[in-house]
Amino acid sequence: MRMQKLLAEGLGTAFLLIAVVGSGIMGAALSDGNVAVALLANAIATGCMLYAIITTLGPISGAHFNPAVTLAFWLRGEIDSLLALKYVAVQIFGGILGVWAAHLMFDLNILQLSTTGRSGVSQWFSEGLATFGLLFVIFGGLRSRPEAVPALVALYITGAYWFTSSTSFANPAVTIARGFSDTFAGIMPSHVPMFIVMQIVGVGVAALVLPRLFAKGPT
């Protein structure tokens, strides 16, 4: 059963990165230099993939595909420490494999390092807020309409590509994997650590706020 969960998390994260990087490559190639069109294509494809993988793999592993989500569930006592560590490992590994698969599909060099700079206080704050918002949507959805969580997450990330200055990575595994792609979706490896720090800060804020906001029963 645990192997099934790990396979689901690794495969799901791989498909997520195939969507993120692949649609970024395709969008940039077809948009004739129009970054807004490329970003729109990137956002829509990512949202569609999120809906698909959360719906299909959620019953197997919980459909985290994100170390920040796994950390949030661990802090709530809903996943044990060893399984959480294994989830994070396969999420990171699956994400990198997904990036390489996207490169192979588009006949690019499989091994790359990004040269796209994504840094500064505005983008760091954006990542903290984006991660908090993602967890808000997940746990709020689980509290009110669990069956709607795939759509809620897909819609949130699609929108957050546009209303956050960082284009809402909100996921350490995605952030690490995108460091290995010198394409539209890439991030310079030296800029990855601060993104991850702020994503973890977002988890911490969510751990303080969301249990009170979505508490069951009378207050």
Short mmCIF file of C-alpha atoms in Angstrom, two decimals:
data_model
loop_
_atom_site.label_atom_id
_atom_site.label_comp_id
_atom_site.label_asym_id
_atom_site.label_seq_id
_atom_site.Cartn_x
_atom_site.Cartn_y
_atom_site.Cartn_z
CA MET A 1 0.00 0.00 0.00
CA ARG A 2 2.80 2.44 0.84
CA MET A 3 4.56 1.65 -2.44
CA GLN A 4 1.31 2.44 -4.26
CA LYS A 5 1.13 5.80 -2.47
CA LEU A 6 4.74 6.62 -3.32
CA LEU A 7 4.25 5.67 -6.96
CA ALA A 8 1.18 7.91 -7.12
CA GLU A 9 3.06 10.86 -5.59
CA GLY A 10 6.07 10.45 -7.85
CA LEU A 11 4.06 9.94 -11.03
CA GLY A 12 1.66 12.75 -10.21
CA THR A 13 4.47 15.21 -9.56
CA ALA A 14 6.19 14.14 -12.77
CA PHE A 15 3.02 14.81 -14.77
CA LEU A 16 2.66 18.17 -13.04
CA LEU A 17 6.14 19.22 -14.17
CA ILE A 18 5.55 17.87 -17.67
CA ALA A 19 2.57 20.22 -17.83
CA VAL A 20 4.38 23.20 -16.32
CA VAL A 21 7.54 22.95 -18.41
CA GLY A 22 6.01 21.49 -21.56
CA SER A 23 3.28 24.12 -21.81
CA GLY A 24 5.87 26.81 -21.10
CA ILE A 25 7.99 25.60 -24.01
CA MET A 26 5.01 25.31 -26.34
CA GLY A 27 3.53 28.63 -25.25
CA ALA A 28 6.80 30.48 -25.77
CA ALA A 29 7.29 28.86 -29.18
CA LEU A 30 3.80 29.74 -30.45
CA SER A 31 3.27 33.16 -28.88
CA ASP A 32 5.76 35.00 -31.09
CA GLY A 33 7.32 36.78 -28.13
CA ASN A 34 4.02 37.68 -26.42
CA VAL A 35 4.79 36.77 -22.80
CA ALA A 36 1.17 37.25 -21.71
CA VAL A 37 -0.05 34.64 -24.19
CA ALA A 38 2.71 32.24 -23.16
CA LEU A 39 1.83 32.69 -19.49
CA LEU A 40 -1.87 32.14 -20.21
CA ALA A 41 -1.09 28.87 -22.00
CA ASN A 42 1.20 27.86 -19.12
CA ALA A 43 -1.44 28.61 -16.49
CA ILE A 44 -4.29 26.84 -18.26
CA ALA A 45 -2.28 23.69 -18.97
CA THR A 46 -1.06 23.55 -15.37
CA GLY A 47 -4.56 23.96 -13.98
CA CYS A 48 -5.93 21.26 -16.28
CA MET A 49 -3.22 18.83 -15.24
CA LEU A 50 -3.76 19.56 -11.55
CA TYR A 51 -7.46 18.77 -11.86
CA ALA A 52 -6.68 15.51 -13.66
CA ILE A 53 -4.00 14.20 -11.32
CA ILE A 54 -5.74 15.23 -8.09
CA THR A 55 -8.97 13.59 -9.21
CA THR A 56 -7.33 10.34 -10.33
CA LEU A 57 -4.61 9.95 -7.71
CA GLY A 58 -6.24 11.62 -4.70
CA PRO A 59 -7.92 8.39 -3.53
CA ILE A 60 -4.55 6.61 -3.61
CA SER A 61 -2.08 9.00 -1.96
CA GLY A 62 -4.05 12.11 -1.04
CA ALA A 63 -2.60 13.86 -4.11
CA HIS A 64 -0.07 16.08 -2.36
CA PHE A 65 2.48 16.39 -5.21
CA ASN A 66 4.04 19.11 -3.08
CA PRO A 67 6.36 18.96 -0.03
CA ALA A 68 4.62 22.04 1.39
CA VAL A 69 1.29 20.21 1.36
CA THR A 70 2.89 17.12 2.87
CA LEU A 71 4.45 19.26 5.60
CA ALA A 72 1.08 20.84 6.33
CA PHE A 73 -0.58 17.44 6.71
CA TRP A 74 2.31 16.25 8.89
CA LEU A 75 1.90 19.25 11.19
CA ARG A 76 -1.78 18.30 11.52
CA GLY A 77 -0.78 14.74 12.49
CA GLU A 78 -2.44 13.27 9.40
CA ILE A 79 0.66 11.59 7.95
CA ASP A 80 3.48 9.88 9.85
CA SER A 81 7.03 11.18 9.72
CA LEU A 82 8.59 8.35 7.72
CA LEU A 83 5.89 8.39 5.04
CA ALA A 84 6.08 12.18 4.85
CA LEU A 85 9.84 12.02 4.20
CA LYS A 86 9.30 9.40 1.52
CA TYR A 87 6.60 11.54 -0.07
CA VAL A 88 8.97 14.51 -0.26
CA ALA A 89 11.75 12.38 -1.77
CA VAL A 90 9.56 10.93 -4.53
CA GLN A 91 7.96 14.32 -5.21
CA ILE A 92 11.38 15.88 -5.84
CA PHE A 93 12.59 12.92 -7.89
CA GLY A 94 9.37 12.74 -9.88
CA GLY A 95 9.47 16.47 -10.55
CA ILE A 96 12.96 16.31 -12.01
CA LEU A 97 12.00 13.31 -14.16
CA GLY A 98 9.00 15.30 -15.41
CA VAL A 99 11.26 18.18 -16.45
CA TRP A 100 13.55 15.81 -18.33
CA ALA A 101 10.55 14.19 -20.04
CA ALA A 102 9.35 17.61 -21.22
CA HIS A 103 12.79 18.41 -22.62
CA LEU A 104 12.85 15.09 -24.46
CA MET A 105 9.39 15.71 -25.95
CA PHE A 106 10.49 19.05 -27.39
CA ASP A 107 13.88 17.80 -28.59
CA LEU A 108 15.85 19.92 -26.14
CA ASN A 109 18.96 19.03 -24.18
CA ILE A 110 17.71 16.89 -21.32
CA LEU A 111 20.25 18.20 -18.80
CA GLN A 112 19.97 21.95 -18.27
CA LEU A 113 20.30 24.58 -15.59
CA SER A 114 18.05 27.63 -15.69
CA THR A 115 19.41 31.13 -16.23
CA THR A 116 16.09 32.85 -15.46
CA GLY A 117 16.37 35.15 -12.45
CA ARG A 118 13.47 35.17 -10.01
CA SER A 119 14.45 37.05 -6.87
CA GLY A 120 13.65 40.01 -4.65
CA VAL A 121 11.37 40.80 -1.73
CA SER A 122 8.25 41.06 -3.87
CA GLN A 123 8.69 37.57 -5.32
CA TRP A 124 9.68 36.09 -1.96
CA PHE A 125 6.60 37.54 -0.30
CA SER A 126 4.57 36.33 -3.26
CA GLU A 127 5.72 32.74 -2.68
CA GLY A 128 4.80 32.84 0.99
CA LEU A 129 1.36 34.23 0.18
CA ALA A 130 0.83 31.83 -2.73
CA THR A 131 1.63 28.82 -0.53
CA PHE A 132 -0.64 30.04 2.26
CA GLY A 133 -3.41 30.55 -0.30
CA LEU A 134 -2.97 27.06 -1.71
CA LEU A 135 -3.29 25.51 1.74
CA PHE A 136 -6.27 27.77 2.48
CA VAL A 137 -8.00 26.37 -0.60
CA ILE A 138 -7.11 22.75 0.21
CA PHE A 139 -8.12 22.73 3.86
CA GLY A 140 -11.08 25.00 3.31
CA GLY A 141 -12.27 22.68 0.58
CA LEU A 142 -11.77 19.60 2.75
CA ARG A 143 -13.83 21.32 5.46
CA SER A 144 -16.74 22.35 3.26
CA ARG A 145 -16.79 20.33 0.00
CA PRO A 146 -14.11 17.62 -0.24
CA GLU A 147 -15.29 16.54 -3.68
CA ALA A 148 -14.53 20.04 -5.00
CA VAL A 149 -10.86 20.11 -3.95
CA PRO A 150 -9.45 19.11 -7.38
CA ALA A 151 -11.33 21.96 -9.06
CA LEU A 152 -10.51 24.40 -6.27
CA VAL A 153 -6.77 23.72 -6.46
CA ALA A 154 -6.76 23.81 -10.25
CA LEU A 155 -8.64 27.11 -10.35
CA TYR A 156 -6.52 28.64 -7.59
CA ILE A 157 -3.20 27.84 -9.28
CA THR A 158 -4.47 28.95 -12.68
CA GLY A 159 -5.46 32.28 -11.19
CA ALA A 160 -2.37 32.59 -9.00
CA TYR A 161 -0.13 32.40 -12.06
CA TRP A 162 -1.58 35.84 -12.81
CA PHE A 163 -2.17 37.53 -9.47
CA THR A 164 1.22 36.74 -7.90
CA SER A 165 4.48 38.35 -9.00
CA SER A 166 6.31 35.00 -8.79
CA THR A 167 3.66 33.17 -10.88
CA SER A 168 2.90 31.02 -7.84
CA PHE A 169 5.34 28.13 -7.66
CA ALA A 170 4.00 27.39 -4.13
CA ASN A 171 5.75 24.02 -4.18
CA PRO A 172 9.35 23.15 -3.21
CA ALA A 173 9.50 20.11 -5.51
CA VAL A 174 8.30 22.19 -8.46
CA THR A 175 10.78 24.94 -7.55
CA ILE A 176 13.72 22.53 -7.43
CA ALA A 177 12.71 20.81 -10.67
CA ARG A 178 12.26 24.09 -12.55
CA GLY A 179 15.85 24.94 -11.68
CA PHE A 180 16.82 22.18 -14.12
CA SER A 181 15.06 23.77 -17.11
CA ASP A 182 16.45 26.74 -19.00
CA THR A 183 13.05 27.39 -20.59
CA PHE A 184 10.08 29.70 -20.03
CA ALA A 185 9.24 28.06 -16.69
CA GLY A 186 12.78 27.95 -15.30
CA ILE A 187 14.28 29.50 -12.20
CA MET A 188 18.00 30.06 -11.61
CA PRO A 189 19.22 27.40 -9.11
CA SER A 190 20.79 30.05 -6.86
CA HIS A 191 17.34 31.64 -6.48
CA VAL A 192 15.64 28.37 -5.49
CA PRO A 193 16.54 28.32 -1.76
CA MET A 194 14.80 31.59 -0.87
CA PHE A 195 11.66 30.54 -2.73
CA ILE A 196 11.60 27.35 -0.65
CA VAL A 197 12.21 29.24 2.59
CA MET A 198 9.21 31.46 1.91
CA GLN A 199 7.07 28.49 0.91
CA ILE A 200 7.85 26.93 4.29
CA VAL A 201 7.00 30.23 5.98
CA GLY A 202 3.65 30.07 4.18
CA VAL A 203 3.10 26.61 5.62
CA GLY A 204 3.91 27.89 9.10
CA VAL A 205 1.43 30.75 8.85
CA ALA A 206 -1.20 28.36 7.53
CA ALA A 207 -0.56 25.98 10.43
CA LEU A 208 -1.33 28.80 12.86
CA VAL A 209 -4.32 30.31 11.08
CA LEU A 210 -6.23 27.61 9.25
CA PRO A 211 -7.04 25.26 12.18
CA ARG A 212 -8.77 28.20 13.86
CA LEU A 213 -10.52 29.33 10.71
CA PHE A 214 -11.80 25.89 9.74
CA ALA A 215 -12.32 24.45 13.21
CA LYS A 216 -15.28 22.09 13.47
CA GLY A 217 -18.02 22.61 15.99
CA PRO A 218 -18.90 25.66 18.11
CA THR A 219 -16.17 28.23 18.79
#
